[in-house]
Amino acid sequence: MPRFVSQRDFNLFQHFNRELLSDIVDVDVILYKIVLVTTAINIYGEATEKSRYTPVELKALVKYDKNVADSKDGFGVDVVQNVEFRFVRALLQQVSVFPEVGDIIYYDDGYYEIDNVNDTQYIAGQPQYTTSILCNAHLTRLSGIQILDSELYG
């Protein structure tokens, strides 16, 4: 048990985080998780078509990096946009969903593929007091993710 942080203090931090994301910031993102058991992979561990679970709406803080325009091989300009999505662990536990590498997040008319998941933000440096999950993602093309607008809008 940490010297200056009790379970009661941690619960208070969790309450503040939930209230901040749900009532004040109120940014909705939609998470599309991959169904690994029904996704067919080739001998290289790659999948050309990926099955996904029903999308789940979540609350998150969003941090954009600068957009970078890139032109490779004379095929025109391509925009690279990296985003960090920050989720409160307690809110994810309520809906029993945790983002993983390869999942897709829909936000602000764009689809972002998760590249890295970091869940090591601790209070008082104690692993039992983890509060958030950070997901680094990049903007991806709609043609490569097999998600239809009807899945998003019903």
Coordinates of C-alpha atoms in Angstrom, one line a residue:
M1 CA 0.0 0.0 0.0
P2 CA 1.5 3.4 -0.9
R3 CA 2.4 5.7 1.9
F4 CA 0.3 8.7 0.9
V5 CA -2.4 7.3 -1.4
S6 CA -5.2 5.1 0.0
Q7 CA -7.9 3.2 -1.8
R8 CA -10.3 5.9 -0.8
D9 CA -8.0 8.5 -2.6
F10 CA -7.8 6.4 -5.7
N11 CA -11.6 6.0 -5.8
L12 CA -11.9 9.8 -5.6
F13 CA -9.5 10.2 -8.5
Q14 CA -11.6 7.7 -10.5
H15 CA -14.8 9.6 -9.7
F16 CA -13.2 12.8 -10.9
N17 CA -12.0 11.2 -14.1
R18 CA -15.4 9.7 -14.9
E19 CA -17.2 13.0 -14.2
L20 CA -14.7 14.9 -16.4
L21 CA -15.1 12.6 -19.4
S22 CA -18.8 12.0 -19.1
D23 CA -20.2 15.4 -18.0
I24 CA -17.6 18.1 -19.0
V25 CA -15.6 17.0 -22.0
D26 CA -18.2 14.7 -23.4
V27 CA -16.3 13.5 -26.6
D28 CA -17.7 10.4 -28.1
V29 CA -15.7 7.9 -30.2
I30 CA -16.8 4.6 -31.6
L31 CA -14.6 1.5 -31.2
Y32 CA -14.6 -1.3 -33.7
K33 CA -13.0 -4.4 -32.2
I34 CA -11.6 -7.2 -34.4
V35 CA -13.1 -10.7 -34.0
L36 CA -9.9 -12.8 -34.0
V37 CA -11.6 -16.2 -34.1
T38 CA -13.5 -15.6 -37.3
T39 CA -10.8 -13.5 -39.1
A40 CA -9.0 -15.6 -41.7
I41 CA -5.2 -15.0 -41.7
N42 CA -2.7 -16.1 -44.3
I43 CA 0.7 -17.8 -43.7
Y44 CA 2.3 -14.4 -42.9
G45 CA -0.2 -13.6 -40.1
E46 CA -2.0 -11.0 -42.2
A47 CA -5.7 -10.7 -42.9
T48 CA -7.2 -9.2 -46.1
E49 CA -10.7 -9.0 -44.6
K50 CA -11.3 -8.6 -40.9
S51 CA -14.5 -9.4 -39.0
R52 CA -15.5 -6.9 -36.4
Y53 CA -17.8 -6.9 -33.3
T54 CA -20.7 -4.5 -33.0
P55 CA -19.3 -0.9 -32.6
V56 CA -19.2 0.5 -29.1
E57 CA -19.6 4.2 -28.2
L58 CA -17.0 5.4 -25.6
K59 CA -15.9 8.6 -24.0
A60 CA -12.3 9.8 -24.6
L61 CA -9.9 12.7 -24.5
V62 CA -8.4 13.2 -27.9
K63 CA -4.9 14.7 -28.5
Y64 CA -3.9 15.5 -32.1
D65 CA -0.4 15.6 -33.4
K66 CA 0.5 17.9 -36.3
N67 CA -0.7 16.8 -39.7
V68 CA 2.2 15.9 -42.1
A69 CA 1.8 16.0 -45.8
D70 CA 3.8 13.4 -47.6
S71 CA 4.3 12.7 -51.3
K72 CA 5.9 9.4 -52.1
D73 CA 6.7 7.8 -55.4
G74 CA 4.9 10.5 -57.5
F75 CA 1.4 9.3 -56.6
G76 CA 0.3 12.6 -55.1
V77 CA 0.1 14.0 -51.6
D78 CA -0.8 11.8 -48.6
V79 CA -1.7 13.2 -45.2
V80 CA -0.3 11.4 -42.1
Q81 CA -2.3 12.2 -39.0
N82 CA -1.4 10.6 -35.6
V83 CA -3.9 10.9 -32.7
E84 CA -3.8 9.8 -29.1
F85 CA -7.0 8.6 -27.6
R86 CA -7.2 8.6 -23.8
F87 CA -9.7 6.4 -22.0
V88 CA -10.6 6.1 -18.3
R89 CA -10.1 2.5 -17.3
A90 CA -13.2 2.5 -15.1
L91 CA -15.5 3.6 -17.9
L92 CA -14.1 0.8 -20.1
Q93 CA -14.6 -1.8 -17.4
Q94 CA -18.3 -0.7 -17.1
V95 CA -18.9 -1.8 -20.8
S96 CA -16.3 -4.7 -20.7
V97 CA -14.4 -3.4 -23.7
F98 CA -10.6 -2.7 -23.9
P99 CA -8.9 -1.3 -27.0
E100 CA -6.2 -3.4 -28.6
V101 CA -3.7 -3.0 -31.4
G102 CA -5.4 -3.2 -34.8
D103 CA -8.8 -2.0 -33.6
I104 CA -10.4 0.9 -35.4
I105 CA -11.7 4.1 -33.7
Y106 CA -14.2 6.4 -35.5
Y107 CA -13.9 10.0 -34.5
D108 CA -14.5 13.3 -36.3
D109 CA -15.4 11.7 -39.7
G110 CA -12.2 9.7 -39.7
Y111 CA -11.1 6.2 -39.0
Y112 CA -8.0 5.6 -36.9
E113 CA -6.2 2.3 -36.5
I114 CA -4.6 1.7 -33.1
D115 CA -0.9 1.2 -33.3
N116 CA 0.0 1.1 -29.6
V117 CA -1.8 0.7 -26.3
N118 CA -0.3 2.0 -23.1
D119 CA -1.9 1.3 -19.7
T120 CA 0.9 2.2 -17.4
Q121 CA -0.3 5.5 -16.0
Y122 CA -0.1 4.8 -12.3
I123 CA -1.1 7.0 -9.3
A124 CA 1.7 7.1 -6.8
G125 CA 3.7 4.7 -9.0
Q126 CA 1.6 1.7 -7.9
P127 CA 0.4 -0.8 -10.5
Q128 CA -2.9 -1.5 -8.6
Y129 CA -3.8 2.2 -9.1
T130 CA -3.9 2.4 -12.8
T131 CA -6.4 5.0 -14.1
S132 CA -6.3 5.3 -17.9
I133 CA -5.5 3.6 -21.2
L134 CA -3.7 5.6 -23.9
C135 CA -4.0 4.5 -27.5
N136 CA -1.8 5.9 -30.2
A137 CA -3.5 5.6 -33.6
H138 CA -3.1 6.8 -37.2
L139 CA -5.6 8.0 -39.7
T140 CA -6.4 5.1 -42.1
R141 CA -8.2 4.8 -45.4
L142 CA -11.8 3.6 -45.4
S143 CA -11.1 1.3 -48.3
G144 CA -8.7 -0.8 -46.2
I145 CA -10.9 -1.5 -43.1
Q146 CA -14.2 -3.0 -44.5
I147 CA -16.6 -0.8 -42.4
L148 CA -19.8 0.3 -44.0
D149 CA -21.6 3.5 -43.0
S150 CA -24.8 1.4 -42.4
E151 CA -22.9 -0.2 -39.4
L152 CA -22.2 3.2 -38.0
Y153 CA -25.6 4.8 -38.5
G154 CA -27.9 1.8 -38.3

